[in-house]
Amino acid sequence: MNARPALATAALLLAAGGCVNLERSRDLGNPDVPAATLAAQVCSNCHGLDGNAPSPNFPSLAGQQKDYLEAQLRQFRGHNRLDPAGFEYMWGLSRKLTDAQIAGLADYFAAQRPRSPGPAAPALAEAGRRIFKDGLPDGNIPACATCHGEHGEGNATFPRLAYQHADYLYKQLVVFQRTDERPEGSVMKTIAHGLSGADMRAVAAYLQAFPD
Amino acid sequence: MERGTASAYSWVRPGTPRFFFHLAAWLIAAASLFSGEAQALPLFARQTGQNCVACHAGGQFPALTPYGRIFKLTGYTIGVRNPIPLSVMIQAGMTKVANKTNGSLVDPNGSGGNGAMPNDNYPRDGLFTVSQASLFAGGKITDNLGLFAQWTLDPYSQQNGQGKWVSHTASDQFDLRYADRLINPGRDLIVGVSLNNNIGTTDVWNTFNNPFQMVPSPIGPASLQANVFTGPQYSPMLTQGNLNAGLNAYAFWNNTVYAEVGLYRNANGIYSIMSQGVSSDNTTTLKGYNPYWRLALNHDWGANSAMIGLHGLNARVYSDPTNASSPLIRNDDVGIDGQFQHILDPHTFSAQFSYTRERQRYDDALWNPNNPAYTGSYANSSNTIDLLKLNATYIYLAKYGASLSYVSSQGSKDAILYAANPITGSANNRPGTRVWIPEVFWTPIQYVRIGFQYYKYTQFMGGSTAYDGVSSRSAKDNDLTFLYLWAAY
């Protein structure tokens, strides 16, 4: 039989595949791959190329605080963030990232423009707005805005919350309230202690829509 | 990681020393490409460091999440190159047929049947059986090149003259990819080529030419097997494990439009790595290069993902796989398929459908009694078969699941192809078969799955009662219970 087409194909594949392709690499173990390349080739699959995650399974990173993003990636890399969404998806991806790559990824996503994933029911959003702005004085729960900013924009390692997926926010509030899986956010355990499920749903819905 | 059915070919010869030599050489070559630290998870999970749920919907095989599809389309290259690029998988189970007594023969000496019911149609019925053990190799090789390869040992490949089972090891699935992704805010284009060994292996939606679910061990009459496909025998599109060699090119634009074309030929000569364990005579199934195509429209929104697609094949298949000058069967396949997924932890819901129409046209010698070389294989010069597959699956917490499938294969009447015959024949010379398959399963840890399926036949080979033309056997006598264990590491 004529083996030339197959041999030529195999040679082409090996020649083309043998090169390191730093500008379009998906290699998470090569410290030379630029952060922007990793953001586009790997992170974008779940978090969106512009950091606005299409699926509520994954948090939006657009406009997130750089310090928070860096801290979280280090927490994942060091296996210090133990919530399932963290270890199922992020431990492995972050395990070989260098400090420089982590800083570059944080810069990349912090610089993206956040967009709301969708509106919230008005009554729910109003209940959430009150918790965000005023807290629940009866439950000794401070206003979220105190640390996360009047516009939900965050501050250093206090994350941006505005325009985050409501489903993600609700599940993380549950993690803070009921587990010790995010030790770096232990302050949230105290704060979220008195929130009911309905309170958490309301504030999450408000933050996703963030109408003002 | 669903099983192929290389073992379903009863004419396959047992594994040869040459095969194991080639396997060892490939593994050494592959291993030499890899370096780094070891992790204790199956192949791809070790490479990305992620849990199975990242790529597989609800953590269950073979269905892929949107991210899993990108992982495959970008050539298995996301992650850290794997030091031990191997995984193993085992499937075991027990099948039980509703009625092993075949019913009384209507006409013991009738011309349609062989005069007597076979003595032992269900040799492993009700016995716990290891149906296959597989070795996988592959993963990321370079920034653009990756491999998914599977070799499978079938402990019950065939029975020898003394009735003892003989095992057989053969290539199962093979997919070597080169892929690149051009992505910027204005455009996302994934392009790639794949060298692979089975139509459907390259597809990332698993809607056609792939079982939706775990399938019973291929033991017993062929018609009682997994895919309940009862149509013409030589169909690269409608049956799996054909072990051909395909070179495919594909593009996925903006996560929306997918197009793929491929050419399939015999996996012999230089391509024989993809059909190791299958003798070269038996890989002579296709004449020349045979075009395959696939188009799909994909849309992801929120936690949902939907796809609608078309697929097709034009294949020239030898009527005798050991004879490259035997008369040809020309298959023209075209089909429509689709999928909907909703994935939002802890819930995973998916629904799939696939409808494929195949028209087979036969060389004159196969059907025309006036042809001097007449083989008497078919009564018609052409036949059609329509295969419909539906499935809905719900999975909770990536642990507990239930699914319902429906498969229907209907075809044209052919008095020779679908002649009366015990169990697998047809009284009205039609292949029509319909089956409902409810299933429950449990995945206590991500490497182990235990499940139970029930195959409820409402029609079998064209009828519901006394369908085979030689006995009083009913479709419901073929109902099957299937308890299985799947494990991979």
Tab-separated table of C-alpha atoms in Angstrom, chain B residues 22-422:
chain	number	residue	atom	x	y	z
B	22	HIS	CA	3.861	-2.611	19.437
B	23	LEU	CA	1.949	-1.657	22.563
B	24	ALA	CA	5.107	-1.744	24.688
B	25	ALA	CA	7.020	0.268	22.122
B	26	TRP	CA	4.319	2.899	22.019
B	27	LEU	CA	4.085	3.137	25.777
B	28	ILE	CA	7.840	3.527	26.128
B	29	ALA	CA	7.847	6.165	23.406
B	30	ALA	CA	4.946	7.983	25.025
B	31	ALA	CA	6.445	7.761	28.505
B	32	SER	CA	9.712	9.214	27.249
B	33	LEU	CA	7.838	12.366	26.253
B	34	PHE	CA	6.593	12.971	29.746
B	35	SER	CA	8.284	14.271	32.886
B	36	GLY	CA	7.306	15.776	36.229
B	37	GLU	CA	5.657	14.674	39.431
B	38	ALA	CA	3.040	11.966	39.839
B	39	GLN	CA	-0.542	12.569	40.944
B	40	ALA	CA	-3.024	9.919	41.945
B	41	LEU	CA	-5.960	10.479	39.588
B	42	PRO	CA	-6.978	9.100	36.182
B	43	LEU	CA	-5.184	10.284	33.099
B	44	PHE	CA	-6.799	13.586	32.172
B	45	ALA	CA	-7.666	14.500	35.758
B	46	ARG	CA	-3.984	14.074	36.625
B	47	GLN	CA	-3.110	16.403	33.779
B	48	THR	CA	-5.479	19.241	34.710
B	49	GLY	CA	-5.573	18.440	38.420
B	50	GLN	CA	-9.331	18.826	38.223
B	51	ASN	CA	-12.187	16.641	39.368
B	52	CYS	CA	-14.109	14.544	36.788
B	53	VAL	CA	-17.079	16.946	37.046
B	54	ALA	CA	-15.053	19.677	35.351
B	55	CYS	CA	-15.161	17.898	32.000
B	56	HIS	CA	-17.936	15.288	32.354
B	57	ALA	CA	-21.531	16.388	32.943
B	58	GLY	CA	-22.451	15.346	36.465
B	59	GLY	CA	-19.119	13.527	36.613
B	60	GLN	CA	-20.511	10.730	34.408
B	61	PHE	CA	-19.021	9.309	31.220
B	62	PRO	CA	-19.042	9.923	28.365
B	63	ALA	CA	-21.107	13.158	28.336
B	64	LEU	CA	-18.954	16.288	28.221
B	65	THR	CA	-19.546	19.701	29.788
B	66	PRO	CA	-18.942	22.842	27.704
B	67	TYR	CA	-15.457	22.971	29.224
B	68	GLY	CA	-14.891	19.263	28.533
B	69	ARG	CA	-15.716	19.850	24.884
B	70	ILE	CA	-13.141	22.634	24.680
B	71	PHE	CA	-10.596	20.388	26.417
B	72	LYS	CA	-11.070	17.751	23.718
B	73	LEU	CA	-11.259	20.190	20.811
B	74	THR	CA	-8.034	21.896	21.910
B	75	GLY	CA	-6.318	18.535	21.593
B	76	TYR	CA	-6.226	17.396	25.252
B	77	THR	CA	-3.515	20.021	25.813
B	78	ILE	CA	-4.847	21.993	28.796
B	79	GLY	CA	-2.840	21.370	31.938
B	80	VAL	CA	0.521	20.060	32.997
B	81	ARG	CA	2.176	17.306	31.023
B	82	ASN	CA	1.592	14.021	32.750
B	83	PRO	CA	4.505	11.913	34.023
B	84	ILE	CA	2.500	8.695	33.954
B	85	PRO	CA	0.231	9.058	30.952
B	86	LEU	CA	-1.788	5.949	31.724
B	87	SER	CA	-5.143	4.963	33.147
B	88	VAL	CA	-6.892	1.662	33.572
B	89	MET	CA	-10.589	0.865	33.457
B	90	ILE	CA	-12.611	-2.216	34.185
B	91	GLN	CA	-16.230	-3.034	33.458
B	92	ALA	CA	-18.026	-5.937	34.989
B	93	GLY	CA	-21.626	-6.884	35.223
B	94	MET	CA	-24.389	-9.386	35.025
B	95	THR	CA	-27.055	-9.652	32.374
B	96	LYS	CA	-30.179	-11.714	32.651
B	97	VAL	CA	-32.587	-12.404	29.823
B	98	ALA	CA	-36.283	-12.538	30.688
B	99	ASN	CA	-36.905	-15.870	29.006
B	100	LYS	CA	-34.172	-18.351	28.168
B	101	THR	CA	-36.542	-21.059	27.010
B	102	ASN	CA	-37.013	-20.022	23.484
B	103	GLY	CA	-40.577	-21.017	22.922
B	104	SER	CA	-41.748	-23.907	20.844
B	105	LEU	CA	-40.741	-24.091	17.233
B	106	VAL	CA	-43.607	-23.332	14.920
B	107	ASP	CA	-42.181	-25.491	12.184
B	108	PRO	CA	-39.069	-27.437	13.249
B	109	ASN	CA	-38.202	-28.220	9.677
B	110	GLY	CA	-39.255	-24.907	8.235
B	111	SER	CA	-37.172	-23.373	5.497
B	112	GLY	CA	-36.710	-20.101	7.333
B	113	GLY	CA	-34.913	-21.434	10.366
B	114	ASN	CA	-32.145	-23.901	10.942
B	115	GLY	CA	-34.543	-26.602	12.049
B	116	ALA	CA	-33.776	-26.519	15.757
B	117	MET	CA	-33.319	-23.903	18.424
B	118	PRO	CA	-29.705	-23.327	19.402
B	119	ASN	CA	-28.866	-25.124	22.613
B	120	ASP	CA	-26.960	-22.432	24.382
B	121	ASN	CA	-27.909	-18.941	23.361
B	122	TYR	CA	-27.098	-17.300	26.648
B	123	PRO	CA	-23.808	-18.761	27.811
B	124	ARG	CA	-23.064	-16.213	30.553
B	125	ASP	CA	-26.635	-15.379	31.486
B	126	GLY	CA	-27.003	-14.540	35.158
B	127	LEU	CA	-23.290	-14.860	35.836
B	128	PHE	CA	-21.113	-12.057	37.116
B	129	THR	CA	-18.686	-11.362	34.311
B	130	VAL	CA	-15.737	-9.058	33.759
B	131	SER	CA	-16.692	-7.806	30.338
B	132	GLN	CA	-13.690	-5.666	29.567
B	133	ALA	CA	-10.483	-4.227	30.950
B	134	SER	CA	-8.918	-1.249	29.232
B	135	LEU	CA	-5.615	0.546	29.266
B	136	PHE	CA	-5.609	4.218	28.290
B	137	ALA	CA	-2.599	6.242	27.246
B	138	GLY	CA	-2.273	9.815	26.196
B	139	GLY	CA	-2.948	13.362	27.257
B	140	LYS	CA	-0.906	16.439	26.525
B	141	ILE	CA	2.199	15.782	24.441
B	142	THR	CA	3.140	19.302	23.324
B	143	ASP	CA	1.419	22.694	23.339
B	144	ASN	CA	-0.614	21.646	20.309
B	145	LEU	CA	-0.553	17.869	20.276
B	146	GLY	CA	-2.449	15.406	22.433
B	147	LEU	CA	-3.585	11.796	22.408
B	148	PHE	CA	-6.439	9.652	23.640
B	149	ALA	CA	-5.794	5.946	23.063
B	150	GLN	CA	-7.485	2.892	24.506
B	151	TRP	CA	-6.632	-0.782	24.308
B	152	THR	CA	-9.184	-3.261	25.544
B	153	LEU	CA	-9.009	-6.814	26.803
B	154	ASP	CA	-12.206	-8.769	26.297
B	155	PRO	CA	-12.102	-11.914	28.459
B	156	TYR	CA	-15.071	-13.442	26.614
B	157	SER	CA	-14.173	-12.598	23.059
B	158	GLN	CA	-15.149	-15.957	21.612
B	159	GLN	CA	-15.471	-19.641	22.396
B	160	ASN	CA	-13.022	-22.161	21.040
B	161	GLY	CA	-13.883	-25.590	19.682
B	162	GLN	CA	-14.174	-27.002	23.173
B	163	GLY	CA	-16.546	-24.252	24.250
B	164	LYS	CA	-13.907	-22.502	26.390
B	165	TRP	CA	-13.829	-18.718	26.327
B	166	VAL	CA	-10.824	-17.105	24.699
B	167	SER	CA	-9.778	-13.601	25.600
B	168	HIS	CA	-8.692	-11.031	23.099
B	169	THR	CA	-6.869	-7.712	23.295
B	170	ALA	CA	-7.252	-5.077	20.627
B	171	SER	CA	-7.134	-1.381	19.896
B	172	ASP	CA	-10.354	0.244	20.999
B	173	GLN	CA	-10.345	4.013	20.593
B	174	PHE	CA	-7.597	6.196	19.171
B	175	ASP	CA	-7.586	9.959	18.708
B	176	LEU	CA	-4.352	11.855	18.046
B	177	ARG	CA	-5.023	15.575	17.699
B	178	TYR	CA	-3.215	18.680	16.648
B	179	ALA	CA	-5.148	21.799	17.630
B	180	ASP	CA	-4.699	25.536	17.839
B	181	ARG	CA	-6.909	28.264	19.234
B	182	LEU	CA	-6.955	31.811	17.926
B	183	ILE	CA	-8.792	33.845	20.525
B	184	ASN	CA	-9.151	37.561	21.070
B	185	PRO	CA	-12.065	39.813	22.057
B	186	GLY	CA	-13.393	39.813	18.508
B	187	ARG	CA	-13.013	36.145	17.629
B	188	ASP	CA	-12.580	32.673	19.054
B	189	LEU	CA	-11.538	30.046	16.533
B	190	ILE	CA	-10.428	26.526	17.408
B	191	VAL	CA	-8.979	24.547	14.517
B	192	GLY	CA	-7.551	21.080	14.531
B	193	VAL	CA	-6.870	17.813	12.819
B	194	SER	CA	-7.431	14.356	14.239
B	195	LEU	CA	-6.026	10.989	13.289
B	196	ASN	CA	-8.586	8.563	14.713
B	197	ASN	CA	-9.977	5.082	14.301
B	198	ASN	CA	-13.752	5.255	14.518
B	199	ILE	CA	-16.497	7.495	13.219
B	200	GLY	CA	-17.893	9.282	16.232
B	201	THR	CA	-14.716	9.118	18.315
B	202	THR	CA	-13.933	12.703	17.358
B	203	ASP	CA	-17.336	14.097	18.253
B	204	VAL	CA	-17.648	16.151	21.442
B	205	TRP	CA	-21.431	15.889	21.909
B	206	ASN	CA	-21.647	12.067	21.957
B	207	THR	CA	-25.077	12.115	20.376
B	208	PHE	CA	-24.653	9.686	17.474
B	209	ASN	CA	-22.448	6.637	17.074
B	210	ASN	CA	-21.750	6.551	20.776
B	211	PRO	CA	-23.771	4.820	23.437
B	212	PHE	CA	-25.472	7.355	25.684
B	213	GLN	CA	-24.762	5.163	28.663
B	214	MET	CA	-23.055	2.053	30.021
B	215	VAL	CA	-23.965	-0.957	27.926
B	216	PRO	CA	-24.370	-4.649	28.728
B	217	SER	CA	-21.486	-6.986	28.220
B	218	PRO	CA	-21.505	-8.277	24.662
B	219	ILE	CA	-22.266	-11.862	25.507
B	220	GLY	CA	-25.057	-13.829	23.983
B	221	PRO	CA	-26.897	-13.312	20.727
B	222	ALA	CA	-25.734	-10.236	18.880
B	223	SER	CA	-29.228	-8.836	18.720
B	224	LEU	CA	-29.428	-8.657	22.470
B	225	GLN	CA	-26.389	-6.477	22.698
B	226	ALA	CA	-25.961	-2.983	23.847
B	227	ASN	CA	-27.080	-0.745	21.098
B	228	VAL	CA	-30.080	-2.873	20.199
B	229	PHE	CA	-29.144	-2.093	16.668
B	230	THR	CA	-30.660	-4.738	14.460
B	231	GLY	CA	-30.012	-3.312	11.051
B	232	PRO	CA	-27.636	-4.240	8.274
B	233	GLN	CA	-24.320	-5.544	9.442
B	234	TYR	CA	-21.841	-3.315	7.631
B	235	SER	CA	-22.436	0.166	8.900
B	236	PRO	CA	-19.482	2.289	10.023
B	237	MET	CA	-21.903	5.058	10.974
B	238	LEU	CA	-24.423	3.070	12.963
B	239	THR	CA	-22.151	0.588	14.727
B	240	GLN	CA	-19.085	1.233	16.863
B	241	GLY	CA	-15.647	-0.237	17.040
B	242	ASN	CA	-15.088	-0.526	13.318
B	243	LEU	CA	-11.411	0.347	13.691
B	244	ASN	CA	-10.982	2.267	10.490
B	245	ALA	CA	-8.429	5.034	10.040
B	246	GLY	CA	-9.715	8.562	9.719
B	247	LEU	CA	-8.047	11.877	9.121
B	248	ASN	CA	-10.400	14.667	10.118
B	249	ALA	CA	-10.159	18.453	10.106
B	250	TYR	CA	-12.430	20.596	12.238
B	251	ALA	CA	-13.157	24.164	13.269
B	252	PHE	CA	-15.231	25.630	16.095
B	253	TRP	CA	-16.021	29.305	15.667
B	254	ASN	CA	-17.068	31.555	18.571
B	255	ASN	CA	-18.323	28.530	20.504
B	256	THR	CA	-21.219	28.558	18.043
B	257	VAL	CA	-20.544	26.957	14.667
B	258	TYR	CA	-18.798	23.610	14.450
B	259	ALA	CA	-17.752	21.939	11.206
B	260	GLU	CA	-15.776	18.763	10.647
B	261	VAL	CA	-14.856	16.712	7.613
B	262	GLY	CA	-12.980	13.455	7.555
B	263	LEU	CA	-11.814	10.711	5.269
B	264	TYR	CA	-11.917	7.120	6.507
B	265	ARG	CA	-10.015	4.189	5.076
B	266	ASN	CA	-8.805	0.789	6.212
B	267	ALA	CA	-6.631	0.836	9.317
B	268	ASN	CA	-3.901	-1.306	7.853
B	269	GLY	CA	-0.287	-0.729	6.860
B	270	ILE	CA	1.052	2.429	8.481
B	271	TYR	CA	-2.312	3.000	10.146
B	272	SER	CA	-2.345	-0.403	11.815
B	273	ILE	CA	-1.476	1.049	15.225
B	274	MET	CA	-5.162	1.952	15.318
B	275	SER	CA	-6.290	-1.594	14.668
B	276	GLN	CA	-3.720	-3.627	16.598
B	277	GLY	CA	-5.065	-6.992	17.603
B	278	VAL	CA	-7.268	-7.146	14.552
B	279	SER	CA	-5.778	-9.143	11.713
B	280	SER	CA	-5.124	-7.186	8.537
B	281	ASP	CA	-7.613	-9.324	6.631
B	282	ASN	CA	-10.298	-8.208	8.997
B	283	THR	CA	-9.554	-4.512	8.684
B	284	THR	CA	-10.213	-4.606	4.970
B	285	THR	CA	-13.679	-3.203	5.430
B	286	LEU	CA	-13.622	0.013	3.425
B	287	LYS	CA	-12.763	0.641	-0.195
B	288	GLY	CA	-10.655	3.750	-0.719
B	289	TYR	CA	-11.261	6.984	1.146
B	290	ASN	CA	-14.772	7.552	2.457
B	291	PRO	CA	-16.049	11.027	3.358
B	292	TYR	CA	-17.567	11.860	6.739
B	293	TRP	CA	-18.968	15.258	7.681
B	294	ARG	CA	-20.501	16.897	10.699
B	295	LEU	CA	-22.051	20.346	11.279
B	296	ALA	CA	-23.347	21.689	14.570
B	297	LEU	CA	-24.751	24.885	16.007
B	298	ASN	CA	-23.992	25.356	19.690
B	299	HIS	CA	-25.314	27.935	22.115
B	300	ASP	CA	-24.428	28.329	25.786
B	301	TRP	CA	-26.463	30.627	28.024
B	302	GLY	CA	-26.364	30.773	31.794
B	303	ALA	CA	-26.192	27.238	33.139
B	304	ASN	CA	-27.580	25.858	29.863
B	305	SER	CA	-26.043	24.567	26.694
B	306	ALA	CA	-27.822	23.446	23.543
B	307	MET	CA	-26.681	21.971	20.261
B	308	ILE	CA	-28.406	20.975	17.047
B	309	GLY	CA	-26.394	19.226	14.377
B	310	LEU	CA	-26.207	17.183	11.209
B	311	HIS	CA	-23.947	14.251	10.419
B	312	GLY	CA	-23.290	12.119	7.396
B	313	LEU	CA	-21.132	9.488	5.766
B	314	ASN	CA	-20.708	7.989	2.326
B	315	ALA	CA	-18.930	4.675	2.633
B	316	ARG	CA	-18.052	1.839	0.303
B	317	VAL	CA	-17.937	-1.302	2.417
B	318	TYR	CA	-16.693	-4.712	1.290
B	319	SER	CA	-19.335	-7.389	1.723
B	320	ASP	CA	-16.543	-9.775	2.769
B	321	PRO	CA	-14.051	-8.098	5.099
B	322	THR	CA	-11.413	-10.675	4.254
B	323	ASN	CA	-11.649	-10.065	0.532
B	324	ALA	CA	-10.762	-6.734	-1.082
B	325	SER	CA	-12.340	-7.795	-4.341
B	326	SER	CA	-15.670	-8.761	-2.863
B	327	PRO	CA	-18.839	-6.932	-3.994
B	328	LEU	CA	-19.502	-3.570	-2.377
B	329	ILE	CA	-22.198	-2.178	-0.137
B	330	ARG	CA	-22.544	1.568	-0.564
B	331	ASN	CA	-23.760	3.310	2.598
B	332	ASP	CA	-25.197	6.801	2.419
B	333	ASP	CA	-25.913	8.124	5.896
B	334	VAL	CA	-27.407	11.420	6.918
B	335	GLY	CA	-28.717	12.311	10.330
B	336	ILE	CA	-29.826	15.032	12.704
B	337	ASP	CA	-28.945	15.169	16.375
B	338	GLY	CA	-29.178	17.492	19.312
B	339	GLN	CA	-28.465	17.984	22.967
B	340	PHE	CA	-29.621	20.128	25.849
B	341	GLN	CA	-27.690	20.393	29.116
B	342	HIS	CA	-28.442	22.212	32.330
B	343	ILE	CA	-25.539	22.071	34.749
B	344	LEU	CA	-25.829	23.972	38.018
B	345	ASP	CA	-24.414	22.279	41.055
B	346	PRO	CA	-25.883	20.114	42.592
B	347	HIS	CA	-28.131	19.400	39.565
B	348	THR	CA	-27.192	18.081	36.150
B	349	PHE	CA	-29.868	17.468	33.549
B	350	SER	CA	-29.253	16.458	29.978
B	351	ALA	CA	-31.365	15.338	27.038
B	352	GLN	CA	-30.102	14.031	23.719
B	353	PHE	CA	-31.531	12.792	20.480
B	354	SER	CA	-30.114	11.368	17.313
B	355	TYR	CA	-31.908	10.276	14.151
B	356	THR	CA	-29.909	8.753	11.318
B	357	ARG	CA	-31.178	7.394	8.014
B	358	GLU	CA	-28.927	4.993	6.200
B	359	ARG	CA	-29.467	3.843	2.630
B	360	GLN	CA	-27.490	0.838	1.521
B	361	ARG	CA	-27.069	0.054	-2.162
B	362	TYR	CA	-25.671	-3.320	-3.131
B	363	ASP	CA	-23.478	-4.427	-5.987
B	364	ASP	CA	-25.368	-6.548	-8.465
B	365	ALA	CA	-23.795	-9.850	-7.373
B	366	LEU	CA	-25.151	-9.432	-3.855
B	367	TRP	CA	-28.826	-9.353	-4.808
B	368	ASN	CA	-29.422	-10.194	-8.478
B	369	PRO	CA	-30.069	-13.935	-8.970
B	370	ASN	CA	-29.296	-13.525	-12.659
B	371	ASN	CA	-25.745	-12.413	-11.932
B	372	PRO	CA	-23.273	-15.293	-12.436
B	373	ALA	CA	-21.510	-14.357	-9.189
B	374	TYR	CA	-24.777	-14.098	-7.212
B	375	THR	CA	-24.137	-14.456	-3.468
B	376	GLY	CA	-27.720	-14.472	-2.262
B	377	SER	CA	-27.031	-11.895	0.459
B	378	TYR	CA	-29.957	-9.572	-0.149
B	379	ALA	CA	-33.400	-9.714	-1.706
B	380	ASN	CA	-33.353	-6.029	-2.653
B	381	SER	CA	-30.898	-3.903	-4.559
B	382	SER	CA	-31.031	-1.378	-1.714
B	383	ASN	CA	-32.316	-1.107	1.836
B	384	THR	CA	-32.873	1.683	4.324
B	385	ILE	CA	-32.558	1.754	8.077
B	386	ASP	CA	-33.684	4.528	10.412
B	387	LEU	CA	-32.057	4.649	13.826
B	388	LEU	CA	-33.589	6.894	16.476
B	389	LYS	CA	-32.045	7.341	19.916
B	390	LEU	CA	-33.464	9.427	22.767
B	391	ASN	CA	-32.107	9.901	26.249
B	392	ALA	CA	-32.803	12.018	29.307
B	393	THR	CA	-30.569	11.915	32.361
B	394	TYR	CA	-30.708	13.563	35.763
B	395	ILE	CA	-27.782	13.488	38.185
B	396	TYR	CA	-27.754	14.837	41.718
B	397	LEU	CA	-24.521	15.825	43.451
B	398	ALA	CA	-22.536	13.988	40.746
B	399	LYS	CA	-23.403	10.855	42.743
B	400	TYR	CA	-26.963	9.702	42.189
B	401	GLY	CA	-28.489	9.439	38.751
B	402	ALA	CA	-31.391	8.153	36.727
B	403	SER	CA	-31.903	8.030	33.000
B	404	LEU	CA	-34.452	6.910	30.465
B	405	SER	CA	-33.511	5.977	26.934
B	406	TYR	CA	-35.521	4.920	23.918
B	407	VAL	CA	-34.010	3.325	20.842
B	408	SER	CA	-35.847	2.463	17.665
B	409	SER	CA	-34.347	0.986	14.538
B	410	GLN	CA	-36.741	0.510	11.631
B	411	GLY	CA	-35.889	-0.573	8.134
B	412	SER	CA	-37.082	-1.799	4.791
B	413	LYS	CA	-38.322	-5.338	4.272
B	414	ASP	CA	-35.746	-7.825	2.953
B	415	ALA	CA	-36.601	-11.516	2.836
B	416	ILE	CA	-32.985	-12.655	2.807
B	417	LEU	CA	-31.282	-10.131	5.103
B	418	TYR	CA	-34.045	-10.464	7.666
B	419	ALA	CA	-35.011	-14.070	7.086
B	420	ALA	CA	-36.725	-16.168	9.707
B	421	ASN	CA	-34.204	-17.498	12.198
B	422	PRO	CA	-34.274	-18.471	15.875
